[in-house]
Coordinates of C-alpha atoms in Angstrom, one line a residue:
M1044 CA -0.1 0.0 0.0
N1045 CA 2.9 2.5 0.7
A1046 CA 4.1 1.9 -3.2
I1047 CA 0.2 2.2 -4.0
V1048 CA 0.1 5.8 -2.3
D1049 CA 3.7 6.9 -3.3
E1050 CA 2.5 6.4 -6.8
M1051 CA -0.7 8.2 -6.4
N1052 CA -0.9 11.7 -7.8
P1053 CA -3.5 14.0 -5.8
E1054 CA -3.7 16.1 -8.9
D1055 CA -5.2 12.8 -10.7
H1056 CA -7.9 12.6 -8.0
P1057 CA -10.9 14.7 -6.6
K1058 CA -10.8 15.3 -3.0
C1059 CA -13.4 12.7 -2.2
I1060 CA -14.5 12.9 1.6
F1061 CA -17.8 11.7 2.1
T1062 CA -18.8 14.2 5.1
T1063 CA -17.6 17.5 3.6
E1064 CA -19.7 20.0 1.8
D1065 CA -17.1 21.8 -0.2
E1066 CA -17.8 20.5 -3.4
P1067 CA -20.8 19.2 -5.5
K1068 CA -22.1 16.0 -4.0
N1069 CA -22.4 14.1 -7.2
T1070 CA -18.6 14.6 -7.9
R1071 CA -17.8 12.6 -4.9
D1072 CA -20.8 10.1 -5.9
F1073 CA -19.5 9.7 -9.6
Y1074 CA -15.9 9.1 -8.2
F1075 CA -17.2 6.4 -5.8
L1076 CA -19.7 4.7 -8.3
E1077 CA -16.8 4.5 -10.7
S1078 CA -14.4 2.8 -8.2
A1079 CA -15.6 -0.8 -8.7
D1080 CA -13.2 -1.8 -11.2
K1081 CA -10.5 0.8 -10.2
I1082 CA -8.3 1.7 -7.1
Q1083 CA -9.4 5.1 -5.9
F1084 CA -8.5 7.1 -3.0
F1085 CA -10.7 8.7 -0.2
Y1086 CA -9.4 11.1 2.1
E1087 CA -9.8 11.4 6.1
E1088 CA -11.8 14.4 6.9
G1089 CA -10.1 17.5 8.0
V1090 CA -6.9 16.9 6.1
F1091 CA -7.3 19.9 3.8
N1092 CA -6.9 23.7 4.4
E1093 CA -9.5 26.2 3.0
D1094 CA -7.2 26.5 -0.2
G1095 CA -7.8 22.7 -0.8
E1096 CA -4.1 21.8 0.1
L1097 CA -3.0 19.0 2.2
T1098 CA -2.1 19.7 5.8
V1099 CA -0.5 16.4 6.5
E1100 CA 1.6 14.3 4.5
K1101 CA 0.2 12.3 1.5
G1102 CA 0.7 8.7 3.3
K1103 CA -1.3 10.1 6.5
A1104 CA -4.2 11.7 4.6
F1105 CA -6.4 8.7 3.3
N1106 CA -9.1 7.0 5.1
K1107 CA -9.4 4.1 2.6
V1108 CA -8.4 2.9 -0.8
G1109 CA -10.8 0.8 -2.8
H1110 CA -12.5 -0.9 -4.3
A1111 CA -10.7 -3.4 -6.7
L1112 CA -7.2 -3.8 -4.9
H1113 CA -8.1 -7.5 -4.9
W1114 CA -8.0 -7.9 -9.0
L1115 CA -5.7 -5.0 -9.8
N1116 CA -2.9 -5.3 -7.5
P1117 CA -0.9 -8.7 -7.3
V1118 CA 0.0 -8.3 -3.6
F1119 CA -3.7 -7.9 -2.7
K1120 CA -4.8 -10.5 -5.0
K1121 CA -2.5 -12.9 -3.7
Y1122 CA -4.0 -12.8 -0.5
T1123 CA -7.7 -12.4 -1.6
F1124 CA -7.5 -15.6 -3.7
H1125 CA -5.4 -17.5 -1.1
Q1126 CA -6.1 -20.8 -0.7
N1127 CA -7.2 -20.3 2.9
I1128 CA -9.8 -17.9 1.9
K1129 CA -10.9 -20.4 -0.5
N1130 CA -11.1 -23.2 2.2
I1131 CA -13.2 -20.6 4.3
A1132 CA -15.6 -20.5 1.3
R1133 CA -16.0 -24.1 0.8
Q1134 CA -16.4 -24.8 4.7
L1135 CA -19.3 -22.1 4.4
E1136 CA -20.9 -24.2 1.7
M1137 CA -20.5 -21.3 -0.9
K1138 CA -21.1 -22.7 -4.3
Q1139 CA -20.2 -19.6 -6.4
P1140 CA -18.5 -17.2 -4.3
Q1141 CA -17.5 -14.0 -5.8
I1142 CA -15.2 -11.1 -4.8
V1143 CA -17.2 -8.2 -5.2
Q1144 CA -15.1 -5.4 -3.5
S1145 CA -12.0 -4.7 -1.5
M1146 CA -10.5 -1.8 0.5
Y1147 CA -7.5 -0.9 2.4
I1148 CA -8.7 0.8 5.5
F1149 CA -6.0 3.2 7.1
K1150 CA -7.3 4.4 10.6
Q1151 CA -4.7 6.8 10.8
P1152 CA -2.8 7.6 14.3
N1153 CA -4.5 10.6 16.4
Y1154 CA -7.3 11.2 13.9
G1155 CA -8.6 8.2 12.2
G1156 CA -12.3 8.5 11.9
A1157 CA -15.0 6.5 13.7
V1158 CA -16.9 4.3 11.7
S1159 CA -20.5 4.4 12.8
E1160 CA -22.7 1.2 13.8
H1161 CA -24.1 -0.8 10.9
V1162 CA -24.5 -4.0 9.1
D1163 CA -22.9 -4.7 5.8
S1164 CA -26.2 -5.6 4.1
T1165 CA -27.2 -1.9 4.4
F1166 CA -24.5 -1.2 1.9
L1167 CA -24.5 -4.4 0.0
K1168 CA -27.9 -5.7 -0.7
I1169 CA -28.3 -9.5 -1.5
E1170 CA -31.2 -11.9 -1.4
P1171 CA -31.1 -13.9 0.7
T1172 CA -29.0 -12.2 2.8
N1173 CA -26.8 -14.8 4.2
K1174 CA -25.2 -14.9 0.7
L1175 CA -22.8 -12.1 1.6
L1176 CA -19.6 -12.4 3.9
G1177 CA -17.2 -9.9 5.1
V1178 CA -13.5 -10.5 5.7
W1179 CA -11.6 -8.2 7.7
I1180 CA -7.7 -8.7 8.1
A1181 CA -5.7 -6.7 10.6
V1182 CA -2.4 -5.6 9.2
D1183 CA -1.6 -3.8 12.6
D1184 CA -2.6 -4.9 16.0
A1185 CA -6.1 -3.6 16.6
S1186 CA -6.9 -2.4 20.1
I1187 CA -9.3 -0.4 22.0
E1188 CA -7.0 2.6 21.9
N1189 CA -6.3 2.6 18.1
G1190 CA -9.8 1.5 16.8
C1191 CA -10.6 -2.1 16.8
L1192 CA -13.8 -3.6 15.7
W1193 CA -16.9 -3.6 18.2
F1194 CA -19.7 -6.0 17.8
I1195 CA -23.2 -6.4 19.4
P1196 CA -23.2 -10.2 20.3
G1197 CA -26.1 -12.1 18.7
S1198 CA -27.2 -9.1 16.5
H1199 CA -26.8 -11.2 13.2
K1200 CA -29.9 -13.3 14.3
N1201 CA -32.2 -10.4 13.4
H1202 CA -33.3 -10.6 9.7
E1203 CA -35.5 -7.7 9.6
L1204 CA -33.5 -4.8 7.6
N1205 CA -35.1 -2.3 5.6
Y1206 CA -32.3 0.3 5.4
H1207 CA -30.2 0.7 2.6
F1208 CA -27.5 2.8 1.0
V1209 CA -28.6 2.6 -2.9
R1210 CA -28.4 4.5 -6.2
S1211 CA -30.9 7.2 -6.4
N1212 CA -30.9 7.0 -10.1
S1213 CA -31.4 10.7 -10.6
D1214 CA -30.8 12.3 -13.7
S1215 CA -31.0 15.7 -12.6
D1216 CA -28.3 18.2 -14.1
D1217 CA -27.7 19.8 -10.6
P1218 CA -24.3 19.0 -9.6
Y1219 CA -25.5 19.0 -5.9
E1220 CA -28.0 16.2 -6.5
P1221 CA -26.8 13.2 -4.8
L1222 CA -26.6 9.9 -6.9
L1223 CA -26.7 8.0 -3.6
E1224 CA -29.1 7.9 -0.8
Y1225 CA -30.2 6.2 2.1
V1226 CA -33.7 4.4 2.0
G1227 CA -35.8 3.1 4.8
E1228 CA -36.0 4.0 8.5
K1229 CA -32.5 4.0 10.2
P1230 CA -31.9 1.5 13.0
I1231 CA -31.1 2.5 16.5
Y1232 CA -28.8 0.3 18.3
D1233 CA -28.1 -0.1 22.2
S1234 CA -24.8 1.4 22.7
E1235 CA -24.4 -0.4 25.7
K1236 CA -24.4 -4.0 24.2
F1237 CA -21.2 -3.4 22.1
I1238 CA -18.1 -5.2 23.1
P1239 CA -14.5 -4.8 21.7
V1240 CA -12.9 -7.4 19.8
P1241 CA -9.0 -6.4 20.0
V1242 CA -6.9 -8.7 17.6
P1243 CA -3.3 -9.1 16.9
R1244 CA -1.9 -8.3 13.6
G1245 CA -2.4 -11.2 11.0
S1246 CA -5.7 -11.8 12.5
L1247 CA -8.7 -12.7 10.0
V1248 CA -12.2 -11.8 11.3
L1249 CA -15.3 -13.2 9.4
I1250 CA -18.2 -10.7 9.4
D1251 CA -21.7 -11.7 9.0
P1252 CA -23.9 -9.5 6.8
L1253 CA -26.5 -8.8 9.5
V1254 CA -24.0 -8.5 12.7
V1255 CA -24.2 -4.9 14.1
H1256 CA -20.6 -3.5 14.4
K1257 CA -18.6 -0.1 14.5
S1258 CA -15.2 1.0 15.1
E1259 CA -14.0 4.2 17.2
R1260 CA -11.7 6.9 16.3
N1261 CA -8.0 6.2 16.6
V1262 CA -7.0 8.4 19.6
S1263 CA -3.5 6.7 19.7
K1264 CA -0.1 7.1 18.2
L1265 CA -0.5 3.9 16.6
S1266 CA -1.9 3.1 13.0
R1267 CA -4.4 0.5 12.6
H1268 CA -4.5 -0.5 9.0
A1269 CA -6.7 -3.4 7.7
Y1270 CA -7.5 -5.0 4.6
S1271 CA -11.2 -5.9 4.3
F1272 CA -13.2 -7.7 1.2
H1273 CA -16.7 -8.8 0.6
I1274 CA -17.5 -12.3 -0.9
A1275 CA -21.0 -12.8 -2.4
D1276 CA -22.5 -16.2 -3.4
K1277 CA -23.8 -15.8 -6.6
Y1278 CA -25.6 -19.3 -6.5
E1279 CA -29.6 -19.0 -6.1
S1280 CA -29.2 -15.3 -5.1
Q1281 CA -30.3 -11.8 -6.5
W1282 CA -27.7 -9.0 -6.4
S1283 CA -29.8 -5.9 -6.3
P1284 CA -29.7 -3.6 -9.3
L1285 CA -29.8 -0.5 -6.8
N1286 CA -26.4 -1.3 -5.2
W1287 CA -23.8 1.2 -5.5
L1288 CA -21.4 -1.4 -6.4
Q1289 CA -22.2 -2.9 -10.0
E1290 CA -20.3 -5.0 -12.7
T1291 CA -19.6 -3.0 -15.8
S1292 CA -19.5 -4.1 -19.3
T1293 CA -15.7 -4.9 -18.9
Y1294 CA -15.4 -5.9 -15.5
K1295 CA -17.4 -8.9 -13.8
F1296 CA -17.0 -9.8 -10.1
P1297 CA -14.2 -12.5 -10.2
N1298 CA -14.9 -16.0 -9.0
L1299 CA -13.1 -17.0 -5.9
L1300 CA -12.7 -20.5 -6.4
N1301 CA -11.8 -20.2 -10.3
N1302 CA -9.2 -17.7 -9.9
D1303 CA -5.4 -18.1 -8.9
S1304 CA -3.9 -16.2 -6.2
L1305 CA -1.2 -14.8 -8.6
V1306 CA -1.6 -12.4 -11.6

């Protein structure tokens, strides 16, 4: 990832920060929507001054990089299509597992932003719901201080979900008209039920699509890098056409079992 960041020219990418209001919303939406088959860069909030200049070194500025690392970069492809990952899919009886997206999450020291409580099915809708699996690999030790994952035990047993992040299908010419939106009623979760799950570097965490999880801000001096990707089982399932993440005319979600870990 250091090599990818070193080669990245900030002038070639928009200053894509999901919570800022300093640029037209659909500029950011387009960049996000077009990242399914690319390696795109998403900044942490608060790393630019009023003139749009970085206030931190480039390597400390990003929130995440995604969403086709698994396919376009040989190192990430090696680990995503590793035999151990294939074995997990087989043990979970996935018949046509596809890697649908991947991302490298930085959680920068001292200011790495929090990830609010959510379930993955809000962002990646598939029917039936259990056809989706999250894989989260700790590149650094993940502790309470630097922003480890927190979960609500047993929350995956709740199969009612009507809150989704989807394409708005807006054809407006207004540059501030969003191309993505939340639909449905946002769930409210009991903050007292979360438990932290610190893990050492190299650990792999499997995330059910309906389990409620979050991560707090990194308030330590230590980084909490992680590599994460999602596997969807195409067998007897329906990938929602409203998902932000879609195949293109030149890129199809690669099958985990049919592809080698080397380019």
